[in-house]
PDB file of C-alpha atoms in Angstrom:
ATOM      1  CA  GLN T   1     128.947 142.174-188.646  1.00 42.00           C
ATOM      2  CA  ALA T   2     125.374 141.694-189.504  1.00 45.00           C
ATOM      3  CA  SER T   3     123.514 144.954-188.438  1.00 47.00           C
ATOM      4  CA  ALA T   4     120.061 145.149-186.751  1.00 47.00           C
ATOM      5  CA  GLN T   5     118.156 145.204-189.537  1.00 44.00           C
ATOM      6  CA  ASP T   6     119.833 142.037-191.185  1.00 46.00           C
ATOM      7  CA  ALA T   7     119.423 139.914-188.377  1.00 61.00           C
ATOM      8  CA  ALA T   8     115.540 140.572-188.867  1.00 75.00           C
ATOM      9  CA  HIS T   9     114.419 141.531-185.502  1.00 82.00           C
ATOM     10  CA  ARG T  10     110.724 140.520-184.626  1.00 91.00           C
ATOM     11  CA  ILE T  11     108.598 143.239-183.020  1.00 93.00           C
ATOM     12  CA  ALA T  12     105.256 142.708-180.876  1.00 95.00           C
ATOM     13  CA  VAL T  13     102.841 144.929-178.895  1.00 95.00           C
ATOM     14  CA  VAL T  14     100.825 144.234-176.351  1.00 96.00           C
ATOM     15  CA  ASP T  15      97.853 146.122-174.417  1.00 95.00           C
ATOM     16  CA  VAL T  16      97.688 145.290-171.156  1.00 95.00           C
ATOM     17  CA  ALA T  17      95.215 147.710-170.101  1.00 92.00           C
ATOM     18  CA  TYR T  18      92.894 146.189-172.221  1.00 94.00           C
ATOM     19  CA  ILE T  19      93.588 142.720-170.618  1.00 95.00           C
ATOM     20  CA  PHE T  20      93.195 143.895-167.294  1.00 94.00           C
ATOM     21  CA  LYS T  21      89.948 145.188-168.214  1.00 93.00           C
ATOM     22  CA  ASN T  22      88.278 142.544-170.027  1.00 93.00           C
ATOM     23  CA  ASN T  23      89.965 139.360-168.703  1.00 94.00           C
ATOM     24  CA  GLU T  24      87.074 137.506-167.029  1.00 91.00           C
ATOM     25  CA  GLY T  25      89.330 135.834-164.723  1.00 91.00           C
ATOM     26  CA  ILE T  26      90.705 139.121-163.531  1.00 93.00           C
ATOM     27  CA  LYS T  27      87.251 140.645-163.327  1.00 92.00           C
ATOM     28  CA  ARG T  28      86.056 137.975-161.557  1.00 92.00           C
ATOM     29  CA  GLN T  29      88.749 138.512-158.993  1.00 93.00           C
ATOM     30  CA  VAL T  30      88.354 142.311-158.610  1.00 92.00           C
ATOM     31  CA  LYS T  31      84.590 141.845-158.294  1.00 93.00           C
ATOM     32  CA  ALA T  32      85.223 139.500-155.410  1.00 92.00           C
ATOM     33  CA  VAL T  33      86.878 142.260-153.641  1.00 91.00           C
ATOM     34  CA  GLU T  34      84.505 145.199-154.534  1.00 89.00           C
ATOM     35  CA  ASP T  35      81.834 142.669-153.299  1.00 92.00           C
ATOM     36  CA  ASN T  36      83.833 142.455-150.088  1.00 90.00           C
ATOM     37  CA  LEU T  37      83.607 146.115-149.908  1.00 86.00           C
ATOM     38  CA  LYS T  38      80.007 146.716-150.599  1.00 88.00           C
ATOM     39  CA  ALA T  39      79.210 144.071-147.551  1.00 89.00           C
ATOM     40  CA  PHE T  40      81.799 146.107-145.535  1.00 87.00           C
ATOM     41  CA  ASP T  41      80.129 149.478-146.367  1.00 86.00           C
ATOM     42  CA  THR T  42      76.767 147.810-145.179  1.00 87.00           C
ATOM     43  CA  GLU T  43      78.332 146.625-141.865  1.00 87.00           C
ATOM     44  CA  LEU T  44      79.917 150.119-141.754  1.00 86.00           C
ATOM     45  CA  THR T  45      76.659 151.877-142.279  1.00 87.00           C
ATOM     46  CA  ALA T  46      74.947 149.700-139.062  1.00 88.00           C
ATOM     47  CA  LYS T  47      77.779 150.446-136.848  1.00 88.00           C
ATOM     48  CA  ARG T  48      77.173 154.429-138.036  1.00 88.00           C
ATOM     49  CA  ASP T  49      73.717 153.905-136.933  1.00 89.00           C
ATOM     50  CA  GLU T  50      74.628 152.397-133.811  1.00 89.00           C
ATOM     51  CA  LEU T  51      77.120 155.225-133.210  1.00 87.00           C
ATOM     52  CA  LYS T  52      74.680 157.716-133.846  1.00 90.00           C
ATOM     53  CA  ALA T  53      71.976 156.476-131.595  1.00 90.00           C
ATOM     54  CA  ALA T  54      74.768 155.856-128.916  1.00 88.00           C
ATOM     55  CA  ALA T  55      75.462 160.090-129.303  1.00 87.00           C
ATOM     56  CA  GLU T  56      71.520 160.603-129.266  1.00 88.00           C
ATOM     57  CA  LYS T  57      71.257 158.752-125.977  1.00 87.00           C
ATOM     58  CA  LEU T  58      74.267 160.631-124.382  1.00 84.00           C
ATOM     59  CA  LYS T  59      72.342 163.584-124.692  1.00 86.00           C
ATOM     60  CA  THR T  60      69.613 162.465-122.391  1.00 87.00           C
ATOM     61  CA  TYR T  61      72.010 162.328-119.431  1.00 87.00           C
ATOM     62  CA  GLN T  62      72.779 165.362-117.478  1.00 88.00           C
ATOM     63  CA  PRO T  63      76.294 166.490-118.320  1.00 88.00           C
ATOM     64  CA  ASN T  64      79.118 165.996-115.482  1.00 87.00           C
ATOM     65  CA  SER T  65      77.248 163.396-114.171  1.00 89.00           C
ATOM     66  CA  PRO T  66      78.891 159.651-113.755  1.00 89.00           C
ATOM     67  CA  GLU T  67      76.409 157.991-116.422  1.00 89.00           C
ATOM     68  CA  TYR T  68      77.255 161.185-118.900  1.00 87.00           C
ATOM     69  CA  THR T  69      80.768 160.413-118.559  1.00 88.00           C
ATOM     70  CA  ALA T  70      80.736 156.621-119.007  1.00 89.00           C
ATOM     71  CA  ARG T  71      78.427 156.949-121.759  1.00 87.00           C
ATOM     72  CA  GLU T  72      80.710 159.350-123.326  1.00 89.00           C
ATOM     73  CA  GLU T  73      83.628 157.668-123.056  1.00 91.00           C
ATOM     74  CA  ARG T  74      81.805 154.659-124.290  1.00 89.00           C
ATOM     75  CA  VAL T  75      80.631 157.022-127.787  1.00 88.00           C
ATOM     76  CA  ALA T  76      84.361 158.048-127.981  1.00 91.00           C
ATOM     77  CA  SER T  77      85.433 154.229-127.559  1.00 91.00           C
ATOM     78  CA  MET T  78      83.121 153.117-130.285  1.00 89.00           C
ATOM     79  CA  GLU T  79      83.983 156.198-132.565  1.00 91.00           C
ATOM     80  CA  SER T  80      87.451 155.186-132.552  1.00 92.00           C
ATOM     81  CA  LYS T  81      87.259 151.681-133.016  1.00 91.00           C
ATOM     82  CA  LEU T  82      85.268 152.614-135.878  1.00 89.00           C
ATOM     83  CA  ARG T  83      87.611 154.687-137.651  1.00 90.00           C
ATOM     84  CA  LEU T  84      90.429 152.178-137.117  1.00 92.00           C
ATOM     85  CA  ASP T  85      88.038 149.250-138.282  1.00 89.00           C
ATOM     86  CA  MET T  86      87.322 151.225-141.347  1.00 88.00           C
ATOM     87  CA  ALA T  87      91.104 152.196-141.872  1.00 91.00           C
ATOM     88  CA  ARG T  88      92.289 148.453-141.637  1.00 92.00           C
ATOM     89  CA  LYS T  89      89.677 147.147-143.826  1.00 89.00           C
ATOM     90  CA  ARG T  90      90.182 149.547-146.507  1.00 87.00           C
ATOM     91  CA  LYS T  91      93.972 148.731-146.417  1.00 93.00           C
ATOM     92  CA  GLU T  92      93.197 145.138-146.310  1.00 92.00           C
ATOM     93  CA  LEU T  93      91.276 145.515-149.564  1.00 90.00           C
ATOM     94  CA  ALA T  94      93.490 148.058-151.529  1.00 91.00           C
ATOM     95  CA  ASP T  95      96.347 144.994-150.310  1.00 94.00           C
ATOM     96  CA  ARG T  96      94.222 141.934-151.983  1.00 93.00           C
ATOM     97  CA  GLU T  97      93.379 144.208-155.320  1.00 92.00           C
ATOM     98  CA  ALA T  98      96.951 145.568-155.524  1.00 94.00           C
ATOM     99  CA  LYS T  99      97.957 141.538-155.020  1.00 95.00           C
ATOM    100  CA  ILE T 100      95.303 140.494-157.944  1.00 95.00           C
ATOM    101  CA  TYR T 101      97.097 142.857-160.067  1.00 94.00           C
ATOM    102  CA  TYR T 102     100.620 141.970-159.204  1.00 96.00           C
ATOM    103  CA  ASP T 103     100.015 138.326-159.518  1.00 95.00           C
ATOM    104  CA  ASN T 104      97.962 138.688-162.790  1.00 95.00           C
ATOM    105  CA  TYR T 105     100.530 140.999-164.025  1.00 96.00           C
ATOM    106  CA  GLN T 106     103.135 138.115-163.517  1.00 96.00           C
ATOM    107  CA  LEU T 107     100.997 136.089-165.346  1.00 95.00           C
ATOM    108  CA  ILE T 108     100.679 138.587-168.195  1.00 96.00           C
ATOM    109  CA  SER T 109     104.332 138.861-168.523  1.00 96.00           C
ATOM    110  CA  ALA T 110     105.029 134.898-168.348  1.00 96.00           C
ATOM    111  CA  GLY T 111     102.436 134.823-171.301  1.00 96.00           C
ATOM    112  CA  VAL T 112     104.101 137.463-173.421  1.00 96.00           C
ATOM    113  CA  GLN T 113     107.672 135.492-172.817  1.00 96.00           C
ATOM    114  CA  LEU T 114     106.162 132.279-173.785  1.00 96.00           C
ATOM    115  CA  ILE T 115     104.244 133.320-176.539  1.00 95.00           C
ATOM    116  CA  ALA T 116     107.442 135.727-177.677  1.00 95.00           C
ATOM    117  CA  GLU T 117     109.827 132.971-177.565  1.00 95.00           C
ATOM    118  CA  HIS T 118     107.605 130.620-179.528  1.00 94.00           C
ATOM    119  CA  ASN T 119     107.305 133.060-182.387  1.00 93.00           C
ATOM    120  CA  LYS T 120     110.807 134.299-182.136  1.00 93.00           C
ATOM    121  CA  ILE T 121     109.928 137.783-181.468  1.00 94.00           C
ATOM    122  CA  ASN T 122     112.823 140.102-179.934  1.00 94.00           C
ATOM    123  CA  LEU T 123     111.086 143.006-178.369  1.00 94.00           C
ATOM    124  CA  VAL T 124     107.388 143.470-177.015  1.00 95.00           C
ATOM    125  CA  LEU T 125     105.903 146.832-176.326  1.00 93.00           C
ATOM    126  CA  ARG T 126     103.214 147.698-174.183  1.00 92.00           C
ATOM    127  CA  TYR T 127     100.610 150.142-175.626  1.00 90.00           C
ATOM    128  CA  ASN T 128      97.208 151.448-175.493  1.00 87.00           C
ATOM    129  CA  SER T 129      94.366 150.692-178.083  1.00 87.00           C
ATOM    130  CA  GLU T 130      91.990 153.245-176.452  1.00 86.00           C
ATOM    131  CA  ASP T 131      90.640 155.355-178.871  1.00 85.00           C
ATOM    132  CA  MET T 132      90.756 159.082-177.942  1.00 85.00           C
ATOM    133  CA  GLU T 133      87.731 160.471-177.174  1.00 86.00           C
ATOM    134  CA  LEU T 134      87.307 164.248-177.655  1.00 87.00           C
ATOM    135  CA  GLU T 135      85.068 165.017-175.110  1.00 88.00           C
ATOM    136  CA  LYS T 136      87.317 163.505-172.737  1.00 87.00           C
ATOM    137  CA  GLY T 137      90.308 165.460-171.839  1.00 85.00           C
ATOM    138  CA  GLU T 138      92.470 162.873-170.030  1.00 86.00           C
ATOM    139  CA  SER T 139      91.718 160.409-172.707  1.00 81.00           C
ATOM    140  CA  VAL T 140      92.906 162.941-175.160  1.00 88.00           C
ATOM    141  CA  ILE T 141      96.353 163.471-172.998  1.00 86.00           C
ATOM    142  CA  ARG T 142      96.780 160.016-172.990  1.00 81.00           C
ATOM    143  CA  GLY T 143      96.436 159.148-176.712  1.00 81.00           C
ATOM    144  CA  VAL T 144      98.696 162.144-177.497  1.00 86.00           C
ATOM    145  CA  MET T 145     101.006 160.583-175.072  1.00 80.00           C
ATOM    146  CA  ARG T 146     101.173 156.896-176.288  1.00 82.00           C
ATOM    147  CA  ASN T 147     104.612 155.918-177.087  1.00 82.00           C
ATOM    148  CA  ILE T 148     103.574 153.928-179.962  1.00 84.00           C
ATOM    149  CA  VAL T 149     101.805 155.907-182.872  1.00 81.00           C
ATOM    150  CA  TYR T 150     101.384 153.188-185.295  1.00 82.00           C
ATOM    151  CA  HIS T 151     101.798 149.416-185.641  1.00 83.00           C
ATOM    152  CA  ASP T 152     100.654 146.778-187.931  1.00 84.00           C
ATOM    153  CA  ALA T 153      97.753 145.019-186.449  1.00 87.00           C
ATOM    154  CA  LYS T 154      99.531 141.568-187.281  1.00 88.00           C
ATOM    155  CA  LEU T 155     101.967 142.768-184.545  1.00 90.00           C
ATOM    156  CA  ASP T 156      99.524 142.693-181.803  1.00 93.00           C
ATOM    157  CA  MET T 157      99.943 140.006-179.413  1.00 94.00           C
ATOM    158  CA  THR T 158      97.110 141.008-176.981  1.00 95.00           C
ATOM    159  CA  GLY T 159      94.624 138.309-178.113  1.00 93.00           C
ATOM    160  CA  ALA T 160      96.941 135.650-177.678  1.00 94.00           C
ATOM    161  CA  VAL T 161      97.969 136.478-174.047  1.00 95.00           C
ATOM    162  CA  MET T 162      94.406 136.854-173.272  1.00 94.00           C
ATOM    163  CA  GLY T 163      93.873 132.970-174.384  1.00 94.00           C
ATOM    164  CA  TYR T 164      96.960 132.247-172.477  1.00 94.00           C
ATOM    165  CA  LEU T 165      95.328 134.046-169.267  1.00 92.00           C
ATOM    166  CA  ASP T 166      92.515 132.423-169.695  1.00 91.00           C
ATOM    167  CA  ARG T 167      93.950 129.202-169.311  1.00 90.00           C
ATOM    168  CA  LYS T 168      96.176 129.796-166.482  1.00 88.00           C
ATOM    169  CA  LEU T 169      93.330 131.103-164.618  1.00 85.00           C
ATOM    170  CA  VAL T 170      91.267 128.778-164.999  1.00 77.00           C
ATOM    171  CA  ALA T 171      93.967 125.918-164.800  1.00 71.00           C
ATOM    172  CA  SER T 172      94.432 127.437-161.070  1.00 70.00           C
ATOM    173  CA  ASN T 173      90.868 128.004-160.520  1.00 66.00           C
ATOM    174  CA  PRO T 174      88.849 124.734-162.229  1.00 54.00           C
ATOM    175  CA  ALA T 175      85.559 125.593-160.459  1.00 53.00           C
ATOM    176  CA  GLY T 176      85.098 128.609-162.068  1.00 47.00           C
ATOM    177  CA  THR T 177      85.050 130.495-158.696  1.00 46.00           C
ATOM    178  CA  PRO T 178      86.330 133.776-157.920  1.00 44.00           C
ATOM    179  CA  ASN T 179      90.208 133.233-156.550  1.00 42.00           C
ATOM    180  CA  ARG T 180      90.184 134.601-153.155  1.00 37.00           C
ATOM    181  CA  GLN T 181      93.962 136.200-152.358  1.00 36.00           C
TER     182      GLN T 181
END
């Protein structure tokens, strides 16, 4: 008939947001997606310029002429294809980024579980270590709404989870190049 206090439950905290913001492996993966987006934006600018040139050339034809109609259809087709390509690429990149966060959250969870079991920790709570900034209203709101108001710094397993994640990401990607997922 031991109470919860008699059983000496052990509790820890982990800052998942900090891990996502600061882990080099995750940052590399996200940067690869961002670089892909920048390359696509450059390609998109070229296609927009081509579309603009085709629209300008359309003005040189006599309205209602067969050439004008053919050019008008070509411009409309180019514009439609460009919009479709943009939507597809943005969805593809958003899906890749979501997969990065999903896969890495699974790794973080596995690390938390492994470390917790090793240290006989019964409960791990997620917390946010970000300091409130009075000048930034959203920062203050996030700070005030924190679930954990105080914890002993010795309960924070964020560093251990960062180390676990670093080892796992290096093991799955030994060359140190960004994971392409």
